[in-house]
mmCIF file of C-alpha atoms and ligand atoms in Angstrom:
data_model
loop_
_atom_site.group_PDB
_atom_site.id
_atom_site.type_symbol
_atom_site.label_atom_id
_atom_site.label_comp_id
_atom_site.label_asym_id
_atom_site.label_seq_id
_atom_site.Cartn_x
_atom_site.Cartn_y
_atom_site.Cartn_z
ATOM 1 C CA UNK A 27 0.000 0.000 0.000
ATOM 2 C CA UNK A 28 0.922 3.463 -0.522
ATOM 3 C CA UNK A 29 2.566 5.718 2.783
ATOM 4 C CA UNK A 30 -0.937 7.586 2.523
ATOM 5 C CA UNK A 31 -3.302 4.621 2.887
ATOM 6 C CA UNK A 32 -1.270 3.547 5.345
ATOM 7 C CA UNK A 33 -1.191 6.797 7.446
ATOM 8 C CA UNK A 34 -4.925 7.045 6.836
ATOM 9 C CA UNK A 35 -5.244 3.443 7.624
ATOM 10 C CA UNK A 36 -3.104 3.576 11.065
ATOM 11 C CA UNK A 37 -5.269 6.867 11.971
ATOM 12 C CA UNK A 38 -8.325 5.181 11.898
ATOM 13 C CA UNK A 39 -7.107 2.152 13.776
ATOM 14 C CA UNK A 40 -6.239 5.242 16.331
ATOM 15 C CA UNK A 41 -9.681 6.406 16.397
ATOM 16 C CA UNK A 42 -10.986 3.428 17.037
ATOM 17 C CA UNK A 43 -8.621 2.372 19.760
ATOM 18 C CA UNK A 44 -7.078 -0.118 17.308
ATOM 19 C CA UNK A 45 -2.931 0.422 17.850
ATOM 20 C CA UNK A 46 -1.332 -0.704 14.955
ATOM 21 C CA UNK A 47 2.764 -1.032 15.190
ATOM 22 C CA UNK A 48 3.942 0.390 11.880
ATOM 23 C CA UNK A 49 2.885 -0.158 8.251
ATOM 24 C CA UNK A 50 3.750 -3.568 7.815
ATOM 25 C CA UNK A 51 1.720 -5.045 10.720
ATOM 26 C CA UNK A 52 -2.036 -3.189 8.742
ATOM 27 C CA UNK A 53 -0.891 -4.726 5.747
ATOM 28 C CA UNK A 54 -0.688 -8.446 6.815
ATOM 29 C CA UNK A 55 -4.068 -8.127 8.688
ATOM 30 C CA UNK A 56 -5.616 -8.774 5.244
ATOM 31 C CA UNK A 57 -4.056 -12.303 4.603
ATOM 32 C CA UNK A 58 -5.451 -13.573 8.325
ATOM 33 C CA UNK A 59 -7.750 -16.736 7.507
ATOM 34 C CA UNK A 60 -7.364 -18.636 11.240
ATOM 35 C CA UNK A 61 -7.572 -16.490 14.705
ATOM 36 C CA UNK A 62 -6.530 -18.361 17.854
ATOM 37 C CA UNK A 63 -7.960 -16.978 21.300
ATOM 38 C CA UNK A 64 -6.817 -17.330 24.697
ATOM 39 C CA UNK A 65 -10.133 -17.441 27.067
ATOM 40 C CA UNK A 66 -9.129 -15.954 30.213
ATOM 41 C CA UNK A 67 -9.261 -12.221 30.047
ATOM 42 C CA UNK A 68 -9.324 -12.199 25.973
ATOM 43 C CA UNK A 69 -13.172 -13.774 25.884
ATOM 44 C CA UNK A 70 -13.788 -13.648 29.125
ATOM 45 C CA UNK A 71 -13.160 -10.444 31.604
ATOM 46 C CA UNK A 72 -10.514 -11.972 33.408
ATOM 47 C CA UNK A 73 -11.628 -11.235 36.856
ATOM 48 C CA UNK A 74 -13.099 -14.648 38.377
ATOM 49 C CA UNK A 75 -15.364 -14.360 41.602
ATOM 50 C CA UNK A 76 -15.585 -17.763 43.906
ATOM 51 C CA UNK A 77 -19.150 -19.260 43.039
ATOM 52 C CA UNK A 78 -19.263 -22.694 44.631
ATOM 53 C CA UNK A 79 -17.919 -24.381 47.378
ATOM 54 C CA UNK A 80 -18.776 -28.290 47.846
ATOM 55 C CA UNK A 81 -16.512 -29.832 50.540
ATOM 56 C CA UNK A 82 -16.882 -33.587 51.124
ATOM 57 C CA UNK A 83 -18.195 -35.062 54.443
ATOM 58 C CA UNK A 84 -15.634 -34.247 56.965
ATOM 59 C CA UNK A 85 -14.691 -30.769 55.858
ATOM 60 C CA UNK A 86 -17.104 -27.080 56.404
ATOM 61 C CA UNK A 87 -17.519 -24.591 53.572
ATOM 62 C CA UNK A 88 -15.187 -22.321 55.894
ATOM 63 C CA UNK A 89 -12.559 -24.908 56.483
ATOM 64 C CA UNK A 90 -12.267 -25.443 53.202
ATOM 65 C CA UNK A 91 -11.596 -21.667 51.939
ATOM 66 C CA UNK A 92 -9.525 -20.937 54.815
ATOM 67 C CA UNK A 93 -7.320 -23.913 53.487
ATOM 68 C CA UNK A 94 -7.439 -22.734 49.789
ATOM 69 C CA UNK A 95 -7.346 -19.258 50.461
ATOM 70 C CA UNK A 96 -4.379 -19.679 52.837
ATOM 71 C CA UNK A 97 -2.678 -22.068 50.017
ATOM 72 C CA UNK A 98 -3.202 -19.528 47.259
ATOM 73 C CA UNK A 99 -2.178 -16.288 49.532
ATOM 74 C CA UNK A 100 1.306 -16.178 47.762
ATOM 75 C CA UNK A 101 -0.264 -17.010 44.266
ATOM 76 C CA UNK A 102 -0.530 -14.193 41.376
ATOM 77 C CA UNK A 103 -2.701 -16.456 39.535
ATOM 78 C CA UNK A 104 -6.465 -14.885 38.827
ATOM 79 C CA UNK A 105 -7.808 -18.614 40.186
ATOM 80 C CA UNK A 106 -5.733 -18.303 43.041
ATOM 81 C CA UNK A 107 -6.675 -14.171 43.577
ATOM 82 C CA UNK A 108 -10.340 -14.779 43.686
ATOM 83 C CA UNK A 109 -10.218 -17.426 46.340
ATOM 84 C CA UNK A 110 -8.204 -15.340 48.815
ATOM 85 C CA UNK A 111 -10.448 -12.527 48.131
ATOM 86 C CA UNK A 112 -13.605 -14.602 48.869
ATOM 87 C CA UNK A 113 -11.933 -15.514 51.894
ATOM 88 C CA UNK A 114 -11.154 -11.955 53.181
ATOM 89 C CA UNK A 115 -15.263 -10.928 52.162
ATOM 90 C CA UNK A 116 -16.209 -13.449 54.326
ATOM 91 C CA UNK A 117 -13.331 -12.760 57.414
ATOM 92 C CA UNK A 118 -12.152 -15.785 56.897
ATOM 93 C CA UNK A 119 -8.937 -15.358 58.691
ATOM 94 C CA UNK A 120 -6.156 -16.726 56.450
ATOM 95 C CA UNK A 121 -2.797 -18.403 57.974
ATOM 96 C CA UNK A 122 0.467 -17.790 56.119
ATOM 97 C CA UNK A 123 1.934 -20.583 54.316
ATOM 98 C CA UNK A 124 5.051 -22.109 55.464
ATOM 99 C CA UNK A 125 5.968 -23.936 52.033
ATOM 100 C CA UNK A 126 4.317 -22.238 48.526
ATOM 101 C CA UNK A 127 4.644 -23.603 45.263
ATOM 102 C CA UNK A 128 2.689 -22.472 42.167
ATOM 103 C CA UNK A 129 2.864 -25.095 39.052
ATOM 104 C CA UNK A 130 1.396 -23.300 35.918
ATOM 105 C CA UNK A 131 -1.522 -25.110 34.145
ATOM 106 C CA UNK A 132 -1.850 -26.899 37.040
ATOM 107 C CA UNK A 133 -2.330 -24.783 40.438
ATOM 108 C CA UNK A 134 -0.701 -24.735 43.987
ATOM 109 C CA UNK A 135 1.034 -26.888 46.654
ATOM 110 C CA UNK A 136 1.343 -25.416 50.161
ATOM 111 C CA UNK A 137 1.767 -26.040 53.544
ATOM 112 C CA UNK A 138 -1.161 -24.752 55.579
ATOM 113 C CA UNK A 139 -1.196 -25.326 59.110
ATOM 114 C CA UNK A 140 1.195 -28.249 59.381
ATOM 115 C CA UNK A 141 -1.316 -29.843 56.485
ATOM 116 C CA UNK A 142 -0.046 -29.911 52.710
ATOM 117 C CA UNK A 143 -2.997 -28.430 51.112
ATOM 118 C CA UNK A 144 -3.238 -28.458 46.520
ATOM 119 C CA UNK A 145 -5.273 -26.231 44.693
ATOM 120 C CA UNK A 146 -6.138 -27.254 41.337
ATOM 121 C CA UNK A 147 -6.590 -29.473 38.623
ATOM 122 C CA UNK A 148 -6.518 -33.516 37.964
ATOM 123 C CA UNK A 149 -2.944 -33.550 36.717
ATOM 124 C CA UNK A 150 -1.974 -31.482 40.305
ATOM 125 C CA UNK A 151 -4.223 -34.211 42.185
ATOM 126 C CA UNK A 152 -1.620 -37.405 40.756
ATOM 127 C CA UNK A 153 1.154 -35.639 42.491
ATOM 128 C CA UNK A 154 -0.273 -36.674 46.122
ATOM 129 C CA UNK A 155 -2.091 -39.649 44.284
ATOM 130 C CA UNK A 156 -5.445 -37.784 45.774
ATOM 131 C CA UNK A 157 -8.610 -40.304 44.983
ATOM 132 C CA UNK A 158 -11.316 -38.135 42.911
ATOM 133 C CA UNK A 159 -14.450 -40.392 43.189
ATOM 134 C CA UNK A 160 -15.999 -38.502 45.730
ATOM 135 C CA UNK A 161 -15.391 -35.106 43.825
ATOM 136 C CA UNK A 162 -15.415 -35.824 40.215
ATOM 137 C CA UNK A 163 -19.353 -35.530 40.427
ATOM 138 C CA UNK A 164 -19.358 -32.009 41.376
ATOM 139 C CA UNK A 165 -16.285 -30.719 39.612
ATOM 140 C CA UNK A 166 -17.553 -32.230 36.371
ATOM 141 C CA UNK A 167 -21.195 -30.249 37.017
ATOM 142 C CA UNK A 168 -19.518 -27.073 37.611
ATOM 143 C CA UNK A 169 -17.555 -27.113 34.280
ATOM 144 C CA UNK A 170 -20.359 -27.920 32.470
ATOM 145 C CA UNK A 171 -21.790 -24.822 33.546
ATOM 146 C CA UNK A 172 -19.252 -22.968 31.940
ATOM 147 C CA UNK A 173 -17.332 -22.569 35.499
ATOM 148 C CA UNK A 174 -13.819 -23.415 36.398
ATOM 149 C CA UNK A 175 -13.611 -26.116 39.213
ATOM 150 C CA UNK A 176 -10.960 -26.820 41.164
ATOM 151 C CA UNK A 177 -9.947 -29.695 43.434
ATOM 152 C CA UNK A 178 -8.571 -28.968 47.351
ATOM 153 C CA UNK A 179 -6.574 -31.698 48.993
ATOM 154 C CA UNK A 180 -5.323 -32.142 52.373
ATOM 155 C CA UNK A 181 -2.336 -34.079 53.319
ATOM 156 C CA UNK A 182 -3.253 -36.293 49.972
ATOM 157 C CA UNK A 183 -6.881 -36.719 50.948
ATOM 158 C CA UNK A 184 -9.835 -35.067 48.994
ATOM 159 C CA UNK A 185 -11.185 -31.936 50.383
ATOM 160 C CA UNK A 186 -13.920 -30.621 48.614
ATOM 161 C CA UNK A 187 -14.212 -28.764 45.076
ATOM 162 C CA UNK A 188 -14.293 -25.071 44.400
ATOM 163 C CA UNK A 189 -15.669 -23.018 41.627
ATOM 164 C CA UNK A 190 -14.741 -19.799 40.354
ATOM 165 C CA UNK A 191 -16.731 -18.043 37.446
ATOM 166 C CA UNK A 192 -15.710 -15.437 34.712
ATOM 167 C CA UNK A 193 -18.200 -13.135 32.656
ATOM 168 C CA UNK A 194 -17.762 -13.170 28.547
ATOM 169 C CA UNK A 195 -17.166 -9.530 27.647
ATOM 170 C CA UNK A 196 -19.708 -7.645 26.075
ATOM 171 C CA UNK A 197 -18.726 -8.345 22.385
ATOM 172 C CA UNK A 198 -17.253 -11.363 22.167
ATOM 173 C CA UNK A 199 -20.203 -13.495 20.399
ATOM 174 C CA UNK A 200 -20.572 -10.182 18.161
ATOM 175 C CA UNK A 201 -16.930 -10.517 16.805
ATOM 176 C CA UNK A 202 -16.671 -14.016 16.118
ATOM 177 C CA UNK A 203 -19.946 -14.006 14.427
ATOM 178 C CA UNK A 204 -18.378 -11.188 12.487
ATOM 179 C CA UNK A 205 -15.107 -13.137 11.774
ATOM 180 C CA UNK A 206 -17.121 -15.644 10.401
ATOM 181 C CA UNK A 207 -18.615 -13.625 8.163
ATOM 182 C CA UNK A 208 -15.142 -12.597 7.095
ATOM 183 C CA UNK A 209 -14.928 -16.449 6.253
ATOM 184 C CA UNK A 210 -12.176 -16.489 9.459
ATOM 185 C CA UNK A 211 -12.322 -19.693 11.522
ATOM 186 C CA UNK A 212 -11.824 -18.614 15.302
ATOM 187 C CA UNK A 213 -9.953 -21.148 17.353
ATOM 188 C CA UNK A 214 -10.698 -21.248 21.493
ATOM 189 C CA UNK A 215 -6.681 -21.995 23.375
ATOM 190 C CA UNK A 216 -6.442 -21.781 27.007
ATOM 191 C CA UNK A 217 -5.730 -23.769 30.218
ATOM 192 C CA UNK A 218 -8.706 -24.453 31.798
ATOM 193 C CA UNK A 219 -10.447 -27.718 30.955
ATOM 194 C CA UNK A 220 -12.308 -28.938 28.584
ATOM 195 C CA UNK A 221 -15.553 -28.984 29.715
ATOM 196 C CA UNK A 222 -15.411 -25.508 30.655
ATOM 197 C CA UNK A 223 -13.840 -24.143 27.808
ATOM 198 C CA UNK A 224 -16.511 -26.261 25.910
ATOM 199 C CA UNK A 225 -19.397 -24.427 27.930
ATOM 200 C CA UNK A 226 -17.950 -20.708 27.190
ATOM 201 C CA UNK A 227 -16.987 -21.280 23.418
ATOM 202 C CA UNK A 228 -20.598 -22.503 22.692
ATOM 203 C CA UNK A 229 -21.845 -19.214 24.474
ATOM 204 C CA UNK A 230 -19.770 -17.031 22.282
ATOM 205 C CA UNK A 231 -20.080 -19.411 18.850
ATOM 206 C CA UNK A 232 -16.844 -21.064 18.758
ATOM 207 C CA UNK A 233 -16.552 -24.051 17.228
ATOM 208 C CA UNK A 234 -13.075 -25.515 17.761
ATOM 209 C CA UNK A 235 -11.824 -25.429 21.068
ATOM 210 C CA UNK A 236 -8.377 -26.720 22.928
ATOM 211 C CA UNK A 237 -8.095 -26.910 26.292
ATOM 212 C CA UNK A 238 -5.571 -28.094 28.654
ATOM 213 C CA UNK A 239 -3.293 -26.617 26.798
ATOM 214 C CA UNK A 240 -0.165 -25.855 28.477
ATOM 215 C CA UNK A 241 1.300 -22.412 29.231
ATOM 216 C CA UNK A 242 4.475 -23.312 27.085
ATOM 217 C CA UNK A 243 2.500 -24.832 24.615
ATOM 218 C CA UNK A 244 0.419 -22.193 22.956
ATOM 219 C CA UNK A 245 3.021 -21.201 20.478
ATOM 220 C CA UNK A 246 3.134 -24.707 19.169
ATOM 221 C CA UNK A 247 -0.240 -24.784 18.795
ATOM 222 C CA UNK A 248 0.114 -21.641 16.396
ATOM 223 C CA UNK A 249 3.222 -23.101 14.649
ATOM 224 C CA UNK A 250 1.515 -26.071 14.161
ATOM 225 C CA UNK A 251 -1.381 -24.304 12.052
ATOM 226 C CA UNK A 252 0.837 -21.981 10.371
ATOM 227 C CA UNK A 253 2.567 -25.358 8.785
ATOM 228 C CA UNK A 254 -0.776 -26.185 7.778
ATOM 229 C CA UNK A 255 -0.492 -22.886 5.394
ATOM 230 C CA UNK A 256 -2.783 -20.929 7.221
ATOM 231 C CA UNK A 257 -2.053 -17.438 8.232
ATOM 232 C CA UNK A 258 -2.775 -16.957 11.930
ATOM 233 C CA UNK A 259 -3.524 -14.496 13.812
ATOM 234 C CA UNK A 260 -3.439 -14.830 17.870
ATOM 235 C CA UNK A 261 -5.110 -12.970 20.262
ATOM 236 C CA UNK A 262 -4.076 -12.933 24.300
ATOM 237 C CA UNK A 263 -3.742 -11.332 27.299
ATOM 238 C CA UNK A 264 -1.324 -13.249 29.764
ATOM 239 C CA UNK A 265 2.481 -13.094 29.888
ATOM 240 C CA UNK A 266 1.714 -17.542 29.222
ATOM 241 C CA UNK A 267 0.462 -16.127 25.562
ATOM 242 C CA UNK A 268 3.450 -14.048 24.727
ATOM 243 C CA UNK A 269 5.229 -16.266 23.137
ATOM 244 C CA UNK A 270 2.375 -17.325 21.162
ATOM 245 C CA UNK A 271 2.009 -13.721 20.361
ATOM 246 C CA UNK A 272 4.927 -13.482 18.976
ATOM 247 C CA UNK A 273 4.646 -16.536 16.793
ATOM 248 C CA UNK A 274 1.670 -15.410 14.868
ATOM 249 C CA UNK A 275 1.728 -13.711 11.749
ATOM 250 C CA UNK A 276 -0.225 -10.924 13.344
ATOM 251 C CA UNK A 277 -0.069 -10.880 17.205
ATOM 252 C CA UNK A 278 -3.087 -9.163 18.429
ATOM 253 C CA UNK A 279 -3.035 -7.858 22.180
ATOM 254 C CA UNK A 280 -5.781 -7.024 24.647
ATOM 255 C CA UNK A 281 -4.688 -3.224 26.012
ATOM 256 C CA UNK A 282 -5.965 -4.503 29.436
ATOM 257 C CA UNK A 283 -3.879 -7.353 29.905
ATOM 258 C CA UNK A 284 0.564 -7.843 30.438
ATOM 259 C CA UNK A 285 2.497 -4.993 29.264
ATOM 260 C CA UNK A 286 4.708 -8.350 27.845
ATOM 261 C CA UNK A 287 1.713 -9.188 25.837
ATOM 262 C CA UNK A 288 1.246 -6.078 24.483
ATOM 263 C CA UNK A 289 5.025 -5.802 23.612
ATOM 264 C CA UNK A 290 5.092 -9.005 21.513
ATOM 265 C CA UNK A 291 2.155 -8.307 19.391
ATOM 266 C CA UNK A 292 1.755 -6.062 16.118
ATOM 267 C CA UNK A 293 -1.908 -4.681 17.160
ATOM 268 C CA UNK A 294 -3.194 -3.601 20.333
ATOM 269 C CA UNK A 295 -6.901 -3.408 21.127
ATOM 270 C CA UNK A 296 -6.923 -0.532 23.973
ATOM 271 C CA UNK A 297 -10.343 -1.618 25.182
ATOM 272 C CA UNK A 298 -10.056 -5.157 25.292
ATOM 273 C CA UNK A 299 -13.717 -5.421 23.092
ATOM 274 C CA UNK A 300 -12.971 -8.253 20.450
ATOM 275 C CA UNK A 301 -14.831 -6.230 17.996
ATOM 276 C CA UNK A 302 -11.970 -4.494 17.356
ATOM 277 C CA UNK A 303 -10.033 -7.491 15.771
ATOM 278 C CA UNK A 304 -12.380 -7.046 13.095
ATOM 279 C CA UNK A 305 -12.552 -3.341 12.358
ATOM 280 C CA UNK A 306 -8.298 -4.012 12.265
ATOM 281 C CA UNK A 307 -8.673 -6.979 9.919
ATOM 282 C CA UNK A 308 -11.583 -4.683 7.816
ATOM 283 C CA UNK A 309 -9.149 -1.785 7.807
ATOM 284 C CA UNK A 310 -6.373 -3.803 6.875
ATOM 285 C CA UNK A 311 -8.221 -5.515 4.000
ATOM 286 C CA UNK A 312 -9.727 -1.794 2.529
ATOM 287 C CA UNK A 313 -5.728 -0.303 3.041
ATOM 288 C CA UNK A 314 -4.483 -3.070 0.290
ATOM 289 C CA UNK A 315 -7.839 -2.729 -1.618
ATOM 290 C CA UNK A 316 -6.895 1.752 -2.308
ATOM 291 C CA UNK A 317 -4.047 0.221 -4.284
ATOM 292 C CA UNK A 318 -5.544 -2.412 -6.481
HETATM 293 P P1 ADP B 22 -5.649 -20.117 31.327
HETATM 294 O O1 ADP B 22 -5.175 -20.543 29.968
HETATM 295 O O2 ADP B 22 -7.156 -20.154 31.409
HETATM 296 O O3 ADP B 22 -5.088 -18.777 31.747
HETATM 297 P P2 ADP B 22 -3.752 -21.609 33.083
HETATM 298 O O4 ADP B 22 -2.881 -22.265 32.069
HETATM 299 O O5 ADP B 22 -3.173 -20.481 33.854
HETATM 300 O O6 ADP B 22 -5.179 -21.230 32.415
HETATM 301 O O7 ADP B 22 -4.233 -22.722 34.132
HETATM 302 C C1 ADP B 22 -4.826 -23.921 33.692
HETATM 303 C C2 ADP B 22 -5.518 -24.645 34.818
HETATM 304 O O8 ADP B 22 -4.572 -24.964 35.865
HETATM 305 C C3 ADP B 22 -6.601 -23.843 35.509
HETATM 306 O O9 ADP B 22 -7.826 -23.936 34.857
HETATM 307 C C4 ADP B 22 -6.632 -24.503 36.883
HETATM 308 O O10 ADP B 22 -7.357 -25.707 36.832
HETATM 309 C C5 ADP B 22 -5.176 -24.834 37.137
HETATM 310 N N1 ADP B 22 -4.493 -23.756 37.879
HETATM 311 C C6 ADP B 22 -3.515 -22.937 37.417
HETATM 312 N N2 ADP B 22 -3.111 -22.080 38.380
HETATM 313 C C7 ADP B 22 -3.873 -22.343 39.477
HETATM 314 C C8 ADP B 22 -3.954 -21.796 40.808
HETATM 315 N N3 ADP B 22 -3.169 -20.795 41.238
HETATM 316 N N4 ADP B 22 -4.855 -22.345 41.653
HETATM 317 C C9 ADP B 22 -5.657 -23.345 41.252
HETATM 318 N N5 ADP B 22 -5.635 -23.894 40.039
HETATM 319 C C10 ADP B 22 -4.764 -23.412 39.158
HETATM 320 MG MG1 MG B 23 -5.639 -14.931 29.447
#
């Protein structure tokens, strides 16, 4: 495209809270026939609230946040930050941790009053061999309502299951409705299981979903679609999506999330409303279409 279109194009982008990092990154928009996007705070807001709380015999509703909420004090993880903060609505008093370790894409091992307590998912559960029987029932309900579950063990013995929920962001079915349109497939990535991530991509429209996807992993899953000759773009908010980012053809931030996201992409959406992946992608495609 000419300087001109693309001055006029960037300047729109502007207006609309589109950032677009230099001529080259409006161009490419136009080629972008796959999108890949992260769930957690890219769909969804991002800011989880505790919902549920089911603790098996043995174990009260209190007992069992003051264990998780303890475990997850030392945790930066959004899962992890809406658990503690349920605890301190509630005055739940909360006893620091002597031992804390966080495992990404899988949750938290601590040591809670003199108890090893683990927040998290199945694959965290085979580290302490932890039986699921008697909380498989509920975790699997609360995924299929679209909720992320998580398991609480103590000293290797099941706990109880809590629940955290996310809200989809205003404009997140509207956009991938719109991508389609585009005749863009929109792929769902993320960490959280599949049940859930099942639940929330059939409430925005997405069709192809892969969950349990590994932090590290997310970039292969681009590379492994760009070898497939399509041109991908990927949209995320986490410092886990970076490299992912990065990877794509066009890397498409959400203005909201990691300054390390932002950083590795080629377009920033200021907002964080998906819509604007398509106005970029429409600009993009009417930029190359002022010199044909
Ligand atoms: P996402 O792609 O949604 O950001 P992550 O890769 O960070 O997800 O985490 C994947 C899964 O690992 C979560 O859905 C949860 O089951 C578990 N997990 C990760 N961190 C924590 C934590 N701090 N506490 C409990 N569970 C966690
Ligand atoms: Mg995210």
């Amino acid at each position: 495209a000419t300087p001109t279109a693309i001055m006029v194009g960037t300047g729109k982008g502007a207006q609309y809270g589109i950032l677009i990092k230099g001529g080259e990154s409006l161009e490419n928009a136009h080629k972008i026939n796959t999108i890949v996007l992260d769930k957690t705070g890219t769909i969804t807001k991002g800011k989880p609230s505790l919902v549920d709380v089911e603790p098996v015999p043995g174990f009260s509703v209190s007992e069992i946040i003051r264990f998780a909420a303890s475990a997850e004090k030392g945790s930066e993880h959004p899962l992890g930050e809406a658990i503690v903060k349920d605890a301190q609505e509630r005055g739940i008093p909360l006893t620091e941790a002597t031992k804390f370790d966080a495992i990404p894409g899988k949750g938290v091992v601590a040591e809670v009053e003199g108890h090893i307590v683990m927040v998290g998912n199945s694959s965290l559960m085979e580290y302490e061999e932890v039986p699921l029987d008697e909380m498989e029932g509920a975790f699997e309900r609360l995924s299929a309502e679209g909720k992320t579950p998580m398991y609480v063990s103590v000293d290797g013995k099941p706990a109880g299951v809590v629940a955290v929920a996310d809200t989809i962001k205003e404009g997140s079915r509207e956009a991938i409705a719109e991508l389609k349109k585009l005749g863009i497939e929109a792929i769902m990535v993320t960490g959280d299981n599949r049940r859930t991530a099942e639940a929330i991509a059939r409430q925005v429209g997405i069709e192809k979903v892969m969950a349990e996807v590994l932090p590290q992993d997310k970039a292969e899953v681009v590379r492994k679609l760009q070898s497939d000759g399509r041109i991908v773009a990927m949209v995320g908010d986490g410092i886990n999506d970076a490299p992912a980012l990065a990877q794509a053809d066009t890397g498409i931030a959400i203005g909201t999330g990691t300054d390390i996201a932002i950083e590795s992409s080629d377009i920033t959406l200021m907002s964080g409303d998906l819509r604007g992946v398509v106005t970029a992608i429409k600009l993009s495609r009417a930029t190359i279409r002022t010199i044909r």
